[in-house]
Each structure stands twice: as structure tokens, then as C-alpha cells.
């Protein structure tokens, strides 16, 4: 499964990653930080990572989705 | 613990304090990440890149990255860039400018850098406002809106940065928004490889000062606006001026060839030094 990591130290709670994830993988937690609620739905499209203005979210793709989308995914 | 390191860490200056100074949801960071990604994909050496900015929130960008960088005076990024490219044509010269920086105070340099066709990849982060100084009108602020310098509404019509670049002679002109990150990557890549003056207008959000006059409350609303108001170059060709009113035309607008200034300058130097 793809692993989406959020680095709270840099996150400014702008909600961009939550709003534009095509699979609705992320939601705001009680402190308004994004948190992964449906990890199984993540396709590894990298859009959350690419649109984060603070470099606070990173997608660690599993082998399967790496094969599907290739190293230049998101291009 | 984080599983994977974000790509940007390969390029950030560790001496700088993070998170960066930009407001929550500001588009500048999205562009910065895209620029780093494309530079990394092309395996350019850090030492071959010169990243130059003027003053403004956008102008802060080079401060954070470990390339050769110059944080110059307001509006003057292109003057430094021109000198560097002529002195050392081997370098990949890139400028990052705000809308005020590029086309208000730096408008003259913007026109003439395009006219000369110096090989510089320029990125204009257009957030339609003077962000750093507190939300005054810029040349791209929409007509009629209320800003810090136009409390009764902006009396100046806004102008189109890409049309200006095209008319002045830039050989590559394109536009994307920070919402359209994949397109943005492709345009950055093309601009970095163009042999001549390349200009990419990057429509971005100043969430702190432009949100209110655009009547958009949050960074997410501003990016939805970018998404819903953009039309691709291909679609725009089938639409009338009236239909395109208020729309953001995205994609490659101009891609043409013309001898670049620094190449002509190099051949002239070679020829004259023979005598
Ligand atoms: C010669 C000079 N004039 C004015 C200023 C004040 N000033 C600093 S940034 C700025 C405008 C910034 O707007 P923009 O270029 O759009 O960048 P943004 O902050 O929106 O990214 C101005 C007028 C200055 N620093 N130097
Ligand atoms: S986009 Fe980045 S800064 Fe914004 S909420 Fe998500 S992780 Fe945080
Ligand atoms: S990689 Fe794509 S699907 Fe997965 S969380 Fe990010 S935006 Fe959503
Ligand atoms: S003032 Fe505007 S442009 Fe400057 S960092 Fe804040 S949101 Fe970005
Ligand atoms: Mg601006």
C-alpha cells in the first residue's frame, strides 16, 4: 500500500492536500492537520505532494503503483 | 519518522529556517517545488544553475535553494541575469519575479530582455498584487477591485503579461496556474531548454491580500478558482474574445525561433578577436 506521510512541523494547515486528493484519502483531524483516513484508496498519484506549498507531505509509493505509473508519475 | 525524504531536501539550504516565511496556502511554495522537481529530473548540476530574483514574496525563493543565487533589487532580476548570461554563457540562467517586480518597476527590463532574446528562463509569479508590501495594486490587479492602494476601487485596467512578452519578442511564452502542477512541470521543462528568452506566467494565489478582493476566502477556494477559470490554449482557439473574458488561458502560447543575443555576441567576440 502507498504510504502518505505528513510532516506536521512544516504543515501550515492550508487544506490544499485534503481538498484536491482525487480519492478523498485525507481528512482534517481535531487539530486541523491532514491525516490519512482511507490509505487503501490512495493511487499514488502524487498530487497532494506536488501541490503542498510547504513540502510537508510525501507519498511513499509501493512497488505495484510504482510499476503502474512509472518513476515520472505526475508528469 | 518519515519514510521517504521529500525531494526538495536535496536542494534546500540547511542553514535556512523552515517552515518557510510564506503564508499558509501561498502558491509560491508550489512553484518552488515544481522548479526543483524539473531541475532534478533533468539532472542539471547545482553549480550550473543561477537563480535570480528581485524583491517581493516571490523574490524570497532563491534564498532557500542551494544553487548559485542572487537576490537583487526590486525589478532588476533580468538586468543581472543578462550580464551573467553574457559573461558566462555555459550557465543556465533563471529568473523568478513577482508581477510587480516583473512588469511594474521592472517592466522596462522585461520588455528589453524579451526584445534582445537573451537565453534566460523567466518565471513570473502572478498573484495580481504587491504581496510583500501589504496588498497594493499591481499592473495585473483586476479593474475595479479594492486594494490597499485603491480603497475606492482600482482605476487601472490590468494587462496581460504573456501578450506583453510576445509583442516584445520572447521566443517562448506560456502560462500555467499552481493548481495545474503537471502542466506547470512541462512548461518549466520547456522554458529551461529553450534557446532564447522564455517567459512562463505562473498564476498563483496571494491568500493573504488577493483573496479578499477576488472574493475567495481560502487557499483552496483560490485554487478552485484557478481550476474553474482556466481554458487550454487549444480550447481557447475555438472561443470568442467575449467567451474568454476573465478566463486564464493555459499552455504554450508562443514557441518560435530567433537568433539569441548571447550567441550573436559570442560569435562577434570570436570574429573580432581573430583580427
Ligand atoms: C526600488 C524599490 N521600490 C519599492 C520597493 C518596495 N517593494 C518591495 S516588494 C514590492 C512589490 C512586491 O510585489 P510583487 O513583485 O508582485 O511580489 P509579491 O510580493 O507579490 O510576490 C514593493 C513595491 C522596493 N523594495 N524597492
Ligand atoms: S497541503 Fe501541505 S501545508 Fe497544506 S495542509 Fe496539506 S500538508 Fe499541510
Ligand atoms: S497520492 Fe494521490 S490519491 Fe494518494 S493521498 Fe495523495 S492525492 Fe490522494
Ligand atoms: S503575502 Fe501573499 S504572496 Fe506574500 S507570502 Fe503571504 S500569501 Fe504569499
Ligand atoms: Mg505579486
Short mmCIF file of C-alpha atoms and ligand atoms in Angstrom, two decimals:
data_model
loop_
_atom_site.label_atom_id
_atom_site.label_comp_id
_atom_site.label_asym_id
_atom_site.label_seq_id
_atom_site.Cartn_x
_atom_site.Cartn_y
_atom_site.Cartn_z
CA UNK A 1 0.00 0.00 0.00
CA UNK A 2 1.18 3.54 -0.69
CA UNK A 3 2.17 5.41 2.42
CA UNK A 4 1.32 9.09 2.72
CA UNK A 5 3.40 10.86 5.35
CA UNK A 6 2.58 14.26 6.78
CA UNK A 7 5.31 16.27 8.44
CA UNK A 8 3.47 18.37 11.00
CA UNK A 9 6.47 20.51 11.81
CA UNK A 10 6.19 22.20 8.44
CA UNK A 11 2.46 21.85 7.72
CA UNK A 12 0.51 25.14 7.84
CA UNK A 13 -2.94 23.51 7.71
CA UNK A 14 -3.89 25.09 4.40
CA UNK A 15 -6.16 22.13 3.44
CA UNK A 16 -4.94 22.04 -0.17
CA UNK A 17 -3.90 18.37 0.03
CA UNK A 18 -7.24 17.40 1.57
CA UNK A 19 -9.38 19.34 -0.89
CA UNK A 20 -7.74 18.14 -4.10
CA UNK A 21 -6.98 14.48 -3.39
CA UNK A 22 -8.98 12.74 -6.14
CA UNK A 23 -9.61 9.72 -3.87
CA UNK A 24 -10.51 11.54 -0.64
CA UNK A 25 -7.73 9.77 1.22
CA UNK A 26 -7.12 12.68 3.59
CA UNK A 27 -9.20 14.48 6.20
CA UNK A 28 -8.50 17.12 8.82
CA UNK A 29 -8.00 15.78 12.34
CA UNK A 30 -9.18 17.54 15.52
CA UNK A 31 -6.16 19.85 15.39
CA UNK A 32 -6.84 20.59 11.68
CA UNK A 33 -3.78 18.73 10.44
CA UNK A 34 -4.34 16.48 7.43
CA UNK A 35 -4.47 12.83 8.33
CA UNK A 36 -4.81 9.66 6.28
CA UNK A 37 -8.29 8.18 6.67
CA UNK A 38 -8.52 5.79 3.71
CA UNK A 39 -4.99 4.59 2.94
CA UNK A 40 -6.29 1.77 0.73
CA UNK A 41 -7.81 4.27 -1.69
CA UNK A 42 -4.52 6.06 -2.43
CA UNK A 43 -3.45 5.56 -6.04
CA UNK A 44 -0.07 7.20 -5.52
CA UNK A 45 -0.91 9.97 -7.99
CA UNK A 46 1.38 12.35 -6.05
CA UNK A 47 -0.96 15.33 -6.48
CA UNK A 48 -1.08 16.04 -2.74
CA UNK A 49 2.71 16.08 -2.57
CA UNK A 50 3.06 18.26 -5.67
CA UNK A 51 0.51 20.82 -4.50
CA UNK A 52 1.73 21.20 -0.93
CA UNK A 53 3.26 24.69 -0.67
CA UNK A 54 5.25 23.67 2.41
CA UNK A 55 6.80 20.36 1.29
CA UNK A 56 5.07 18.81 4.29
CA UNK A 57 3.51 15.79 2.61
CA UNK A 58 5.31 12.99 0.87
CA UNK A 59 3.97 9.88 -0.83
CA UNK A 60 5.95 6.73 -0.44
CA UNK A 61 4.72 4.57 -3.26
CA UNK A 62 4.55 0.80 -3.07
CA UNK A 63 6.03 -1.43 -5.75
CA UNK A 64 2.70 -2.08 -7.51
CA UNK A 65 1.77 1.56 -8.09
CA UNK A 66 5.37 2.38 -8.97
CA UNK A 67 5.05 -0.08 -11.85
CA UNK A 68 1.69 1.27 -12.94
CA UNK A 69 2.65 4.89 -13.03
CA UNK A 70 6.40 4.72 -13.51
CA UNK A 71 9.03 6.96 -11.99
CA UNK A 72 7.80 10.05 -13.84
CA UNK A 73 4.27 9.75 -12.43
CA UNK A 74 2.60 13.06 -12.16
CA UNK A 75 4.27 14.31 -15.30
CA UNK B 1 9.72 9.14 11.50
CA UNK B 2 9.28 9.93 7.84
CA UNK B 3 9.55 7.06 5.42
CA UNK B 4 10.78 8.94 2.40
CA UNK B 5 12.63 12.18 2.22
CA UNK B 6 10.88 14.81 0.18
CA UNK B 7 12.86 15.53 -2.99
CA UNK B 8 13.26 19.20 -2.07
CA UNK B 9 15.61 18.33 0.78
CA UNK B 10 18.31 17.60 -1.78
CA UNK B 11 18.19 21.26 -2.78
CA UNK B 12 17.20 23.25 0.32
CA UNK B 13 19.77 25.30 2.17
CA UNK B 14 20.03 23.67 5.55
CA UNK B 15 21.07 26.96 7.12
CA UNK B 16 17.61 28.46 6.45
CA UNK B 17 14.76 28.26 8.89
CA UNK B 18 11.72 26.17 7.95
CA UNK B 19 8.81 26.21 7.53
CA UNK B 20 9.48 29.00 5.06
CA UNK B 21 8.12 32.53 5.55
CA UNK B 22 5.29 32.31 3.01
CA UNK B 23 1.73 32.37 4.39
CA UNK B 24 -0.34 29.19 4.67
CA UNK B 25 -1.51 28.13 1.23
CA UNK B 26 0.57 30.69 -0.69
CA UNK B 27 1.28 29.44 -4.20
CA UNK B 28 4.98 30.35 -4.26
CA UNK B 29 5.98 27.12 -2.49
CA UNK B 30 4.08 25.05 -5.05
CA UNK B 31 6.05 26.68 -7.85
CA UNK B 32 9.31 26.28 -5.94
CA UNK B 33 8.72 22.56 -5.57
CA UNK B 34 7.91 22.25 -9.29
CA UNK B 35 11.08 24.09 -10.30
CA UNK B 36 13.20 21.84 -8.09
CA UNK B 37 11.47 18.73 -9.44
CA UNK B 38 12.16 19.66 -13.06
CA UNK B 39 15.78 20.62 -12.35
CA UNK B 40 16.21 17.27 -10.60
CA UNK B 41 14.57 15.30 -13.42
CA UNK B 42 16.93 16.90 -15.90
CA UNK B 43 19.91 16.15 -13.66
CA UNK B 44 21.26 19.65 -14.01
CA UNK B 45 24.20 20.28 -11.74
CA UNK B 46 23.50 22.73 -8.92
CA UNK B 47 26.64 24.60 -9.94
CA UNK B 48 25.35 25.23 -13.46
CA UNK B 49 22.14 26.89 -12.31
CA UNK B 50 21.92 30.58 -11.49
CA UNK B 51 18.63 31.56 -9.92
CA UNK B 52 17.99 35.28 -9.74
CA UNK B 53 15.16 37.23 -8.19
CA UNK B 54 14.18 40.81 -7.43
CA UNK B 55 12.29 41.83 -4.30
CA UNK B 56 8.90 40.63 -3.10
CA UNK B 57 7.48 37.48 -1.58
CA UNK B 58 8.34 35.68 -4.82
CA UNK B 59 11.78 37.23 -4.64
CA UNK B 60 12.46 35.25 -1.45
CA UNK B 61 12.52 31.97 -3.35
CA UNK B 62 16.23 31.79 -4.27
CA UNK B 63 17.16 32.38 -0.65
CA UNK B 64 16.03 28.85 0.20
CA UNK B 65 17.74 26.83 -2.50
CA UNK B 66 21.29 25.67 -2.92
CA UNK B 67 22.03 26.87 -6.46
CA UNK B 68 24.08 29.91 -7.41
CA UNK B 69 21.57 32.54 -6.34
CA UNK B 70 21.21 36.29 -6.46
CA UNK B 71 18.58 38.24 -4.55
CA UNK B 72 18.83 41.57 -6.33
CA UNK B 73 16.94 44.85 -6.15
CA UNK B 74 13.26 45.31 -6.98
CA UNK B 75 12.61 44.89 -10.71
CA UNK B 76 16.22 44.18 -11.64
CA UNK B 77 16.45 40.39 -11.80
CA UNK B 78 16.68 40.47 -15.60
CA UNK B 79 19.49 43.01 -15.69
CA UNK B 80 21.68 40.80 -13.51
CA UNK B 81 20.58 37.74 -15.49
CA UNK B 82 21.56 39.38 -18.79
CA UNK B 83 25.02 40.23 -17.51
CA UNK B 84 25.59 36.75 -16.14
CA UNK B 85 24.50 35.02 -19.34
CA UNK B 86 26.77 37.21 -21.47
CA UNK B 87 29.74 36.76 -19.17
CA UNK B 88 29.32 33.02 -18.76
CA UNK B 89 27.04 31.52 -21.43
CA UNK B 90 27.58 27.99 -20.10
CA UNK B 91 25.32 28.72 -17.13
CA UNK B 92 21.59 28.05 -17.03
CA UNK B 93 20.16 31.38 -16.03
CA UNK B 94 16.73 31.51 -14.43
CA UNK B 95 14.77 34.43 -13.01
CA UNK B 96 11.84 34.37 -10.60
CA UNK B 97 9.85 37.57 -10.38
CA UNK B 98 6.59 38.78 -8.90
CA UNK B 99 4.04 40.58 -11.09
CA UNK B 100 5.03 43.92 -9.60
CA UNK B 101 8.69 43.05 -9.85
CA UNK B 102 8.50 41.93 -13.50
CA UNK B 103 6.02 44.30 -15.09
CA UNK B 104 5.66 47.36 -12.83
CA UNK B 105 9.08 48.55 -11.66
CA UNK B 106 10.88 46.01 -13.85
CA UNK B 107 8.65 46.45 -16.90
CA UNK B 108 11.32 48.15 -18.95
CA UNK B 109 13.83 45.38 -18.35
CA UNK B 110 11.17 42.79 -19.04
CA UNK B 111 10.46 44.25 -22.47
CA UNK B 112 14.08 44.64 -23.48
CA UNK B 113 15.22 41.22 -22.23
CA UNK B 114 12.49 39.75 -24.47
CA UNK B 115 13.44 42.01 -27.37
CA UNK B 116 17.13 41.10 -27.14
CA UNK B 117 16.25 37.45 -26.83
CA UNK B 118 18.83 36.67 -24.18
CA UNK B 119 18.67 33.00 -23.21
CA UNK B 120 17.02 33.33 -19.80
CA UNK B 121 14.12 31.28 -18.45
CA UNK B 122 11.86 33.71 -16.60
CA UNK B 123 9.05 32.77 -14.28
CA UNK B 124 6.59 35.47 -13.30
CA UNK B 125 4.61 34.53 -10.22
CA UNK B 126 1.46 36.45 -10.89
CA UNK B 127 -0.66 36.79 -7.75
CA UNK B 128 -2.26 40.03 -9.03
CA UNK B 129 -0.98 42.10 -6.13
CA UNK B 130 2.01 43.52 -4.30
CA UNK B 131 2.11 40.80 -1.66
CA UNK B 132 5.18 41.69 0.34
CA UNK B 133 4.28 45.32 0.95
CA UNK B 134 0.70 44.66 2.05
CA UNK B 135 -1.70 44.29 -0.84
CA UNK B 136 -1.32 47.33 -3.10
CA UNK B 137 -2.49 47.27 -6.73
CA UNK B 138 -0.10 45.87 -9.30
CA UNK B 139 -0.35 46.05 -13.11
CA UNK B 140 -2.21 42.73 -13.03
CA UNK B 141 -4.75 43.63 -10.34
CA UNK B 142 -8.23 43.39 -11.88
CA UNK B 143 -10.02 46.66 -12.69
CA UNK B 144 -12.42 47.91 -10.04
CA UNK B 145 -11.34 45.82 -7.07
CA UNK B 146 -10.49 47.34 -3.69
CA UNK B 147 -6.85 47.09 -2.65
CA UNK B 148 -4.63 48.74 -0.04
CA UNK B 149 -3.69 51.46 -2.54
CA UNK B 150 -7.14 51.73 -4.17
CA UNK B 151 -9.65 51.99 -1.31
CA UNK B 152 -12.41 53.11 -3.73
CA UNK B 153 -11.57 50.55 -6.37
CA UNK B 154 -8.69 50.10 -8.80
CA UNK B 155 -8.97 52.58 -11.67
CA UNK B 156 -6.29 50.95 -13.78
CA UNK B 157 -7.04 48.21 -16.27
CA UNK B 158 -4.87 45.13 -15.83
CA UNK B 159 -2.65 43.86 -18.56
CA UNK B 160 -1.67 40.52 -19.93
CA UNK B 161 1.93 39.54 -19.12
CA UNK B 162 2.08 36.90 -21.86
CA UNK B 163 0.89 39.23 -24.60
CA UNK B 164 3.46 41.76 -23.48
CA UNK B 165 6.22 39.13 -23.64
CA UNK B 166 5.06 38.00 -27.06
CA UNK B 167 4.89 41.51 -28.51
CA UNK B 168 8.32 42.33 -27.12
CA UNK B 169 9.85 39.29 -28.83
CA UNK B 170 10.19 36.42 -26.36
CA UNK B 171 10.59 33.15 -28.26
CA UNK B 172 8.76 31.01 -25.72
CA UNK B 173 5.70 32.25 -23.85
CA UNK B 174 3.44 30.06 -21.75
CA UNK B 175 1.05 30.16 -18.82
CA UNK B 176 0.01 27.77 -16.09
CA UNK B 177 -1.50 28.07 -12.64
CA UNK B 178 -0.17 26.47 -9.48
CA UNK B 179 -3.31 24.30 -9.46
CA UNK B 180 -2.20 22.76 -12.77
CA UNK B 181 1.02 21.31 -11.37
CA UNK B 182 1.57 18.72 -14.08
CA UNK B 183 1.25 21.31 -16.84
CA UNK B 184 3.48 23.60 -14.80
CA UNK B 185 6.21 20.93 -14.76
CA UNK B 186 6.03 20.54 -18.54
CA UNK B 187 6.19 24.30 -19.12
CA UNK B 188 9.11 24.77 -16.74
CA UNK B 189 10.91 21.98 -18.58
CA UNK B 190 10.34 23.59 -21.98
CA UNK B 191 11.35 27.03 -20.73
CA UNK B 192 14.59 25.72 -19.22
CA UNK B 193 15.50 24.10 -22.55
CA UNK B 194 14.59 27.00 -24.82
CA UNK B 195 17.47 28.68 -26.65
CA UNK B 196 16.34 32.24 -26.10
CA UNK B 197 14.10 34.39 -23.93
CA UNK B 198 11.45 32.17 -22.35
CA UNK B 199 8.66 33.55 -20.18
CA UNK B 200 6.23 31.48 -18.14
CA UNK B 201 3.48 33.30 -16.30
CA UNK B 202 2.57 31.27 -13.23
CA UNK B 203 -0.84 32.27 -11.91
CA UNK B 204 -0.54 31.95 -8.15
CA UNK B 205 -2.53 32.80 -5.05
CA UNK B 206 -1.71 35.50 -2.53
CA UNK B 207 -4.05 34.13 0.08
CA UNK B 208 -3.41 37.00 2.48
CA UNK B 209 -4.02 40.02 0.25
CA UNK B 210 -5.63 38.98 -3.04
CA UNK B 211 -8.18 36.55 -1.59
CA UNK B 212 -10.45 39.30 -0.29
CA UNK B 213 -10.68 41.33 -3.49
CA UNK B 214 -11.20 38.23 -5.58
CA UNK B 215 -13.90 37.30 -3.03
CA UNK B 216 -12.23 33.98 -2.37
CA UNK B 217 -11.91 33.05 1.26
CA UNK B 218 -9.27 30.35 1.41
CA UNK B 219 -6.28 28.96 -0.49
CA UNK B 220 -8.50 26.06 -1.54
CA UNK B 221 -11.11 28.48 -2.94
CA UNK B 222 -8.40 30.34 -4.82
CA UNK B 223 -7.08 27.15 -6.38
CA UNK B 224 -10.62 26.03 -7.27
CA UNK B 225 -10.99 29.38 -8.99
CA UNK B 226 -7.81 28.69 -10.96
CA UNK B 227 -9.17 25.29 -11.91
CA UNK B 228 -12.62 26.51 -12.93
CA UNK B 229 -11.47 29.60 -14.80
CA UNK B 230 -8.71 28.10 -16.88
CA UNK B 231 -9.09 27.23 -20.54
CA UNK B 232 -6.44 25.38 -22.52
CA UNK B 233 -4.83 27.12 -25.48
CA UNK B 234 -6.43 24.53 -27.78
CA UNK B 235 -9.96 25.17 -26.45
CA UNK B 236 -9.42 28.91 -26.39
CA UNK B 237 -8.81 28.89 -30.15
CA UNK B 238 -12.45 27.92 -30.64
CA UNK B 239 -13.80 30.62 -28.32
CA UNK B 240 -14.60 34.27 -28.90
CA UNK B 241 -12.99 37.21 -27.04
CA UNK B 242 -16.25 37.60 -25.10
CA UNK B 243 -16.25 33.96 -24.01
CA UNK B 244 -12.64 34.26 -22.88
CA UNK B 245 -13.29 37.36 -20.78
CA UNK B 246 -11.95 36.74 -17.26
CA UNK B 247 -10.54 33.34 -18.22
CA UNK B 248 -6.97 32.13 -17.76
CA UNK B 249 -5.63 30.67 -21.00
CA UNK B 250 -3.11 27.97 -20.08
CA UNK B 251 -0.50 26.13 -22.12
CA UNK B 252 2.14 27.12 -24.67
CA UNK B 253 1.18 30.42 -26.29
CA UNK B 254 4.30 31.11 -28.35
CA UNK B 255 7.15 28.82 -29.41
CA UNK B 256 9.33 30.21 -32.18
CA UNK B 257 12.97 30.55 -33.18
CA UNK B 258 15.14 33.65 -33.47
CA UNK B 259 18.90 34.12 -33.00
CA UNK B 260 19.65 34.72 -29.34
CA UNK B 261 21.59 37.73 -28.18
CA UNK B 262 24.32 35.87 -26.34
CA UNK B 263 25.04 33.56 -29.28
CA UNK B 264 25.41 36.51 -31.61
CA UNK B 265 27.55 38.22 -29.02
CA UNK B 266 29.81 35.16 -28.71
CA UNK B 267 30.29 34.88 -32.47
CA UNK B 268 31.03 38.56 -32.69
CA UNK B 269 33.63 38.20 -29.94
CA UNK B 270 35.23 35.22 -31.68
CA UNK B 271 35.30 37.02 -35.03
CA UNK B 272 36.73 40.26 -33.71
CA UNK B 273 39.36 38.59 -31.56
CA UNK B 274 40.78 36.90 -34.68
CA UNK B 275 41.80 40.18 -36.23
C1 LIG C 1 13.06 50.34 -5.51
C2 LIG C 1 12.02 49.75 -4.62
N1 LIG C 1 10.76 50.24 -4.68
C3 LIG C 1 9.80 49.72 -3.89
C4 LIG C 1 10.09 48.71 -3.04
C5 LIG C 1 9.01 48.15 -2.14
N2 LIG C 1 8.52 46.87 -2.59
C6 LIG C 1 9.02 45.72 -2.09
S1 LIG C 1 8.28 44.36 -2.73
C7 LIG C 1 7.24 45.33 -3.67
C8 LIG C 1 6.17 44.73 -4.54
C9 LIG C 1 6.08 43.26 -4.50
O1 LIG C 1 5.09 42.81 -5.39
P1 LIG C 1 5.39 41.67 -6.42
O2 LIG C 1 6.58 41.99 -7.22
O3 LIG C 1 4.14 41.37 -7.17
O4 LIG C 1 5.81 40.42 -5.50
P2 LIG C 1 4.94 39.58 -4.45
O5 LIG C 1 5.32 40.08 -3.11
O6 LIG C 1 3.50 39.78 -4.78
O7 LIG C 1 5.40 38.18 -4.71
C10 LIG C 1 7.48 46.68 -3.47
C11 LIG C 1 6.74 47.77 -4.14
C12 LIG C 1 11.42 48.22 -3.01
N3 LIG C 1 11.77 47.19 -2.22
N4 LIG C 1 12.34 48.76 -3.82
S1 LIG C 2 -1.00 20.96 1.63
FE1 LIG C 2 0.82 20.78 2.96
S2 LIG C 2 0.74 22.55 4.36
FE2 LIG C 2 -1.28 22.34 3.39
S3 LIG C 2 -2.45 21.08 4.86
FE3 LIG C 2 -1.57 19.67 3.37
S4 LIG C 2 0.39 19.03 4.27
FE4 LIG C 2 -0.28 20.85 5.38
S1 LIG C 3 -1.10 10.36 -3.74
FE1 LIG C 3 -2.99 11.00 -4.78
S2 LIG C 3 -4.53 9.54 -4.06
FE2 LIG C 3 -2.81 9.38 -2.65
S3 LIG C 3 -3.32 10.79 -0.99
FE3 LIG C 3 -2.08 11.93 -2.44
S4 LIG C 3 -3.56 12.95 -3.80
FE4 LIG C 3 -4.64 11.33 -2.69
S1 LIG C 4 1.63 37.95 1.45
FE1 LIG C 4 0.69 36.84 -0.23
S2 LIG C 4 2.36 36.43 -1.70
FE2 LIG C 4 3.29 37.00 0.27
S3 LIG C 4 3.67 35.04 1.32
FE3 LIG C 4 1.68 35.78 2.02
S4 LIG C 4 0.21 34.81 0.62
FE4 LIG C 4 2.24 34.65 -0.34
MG1 LIG C 5 2.67 39.96 -6.72
#
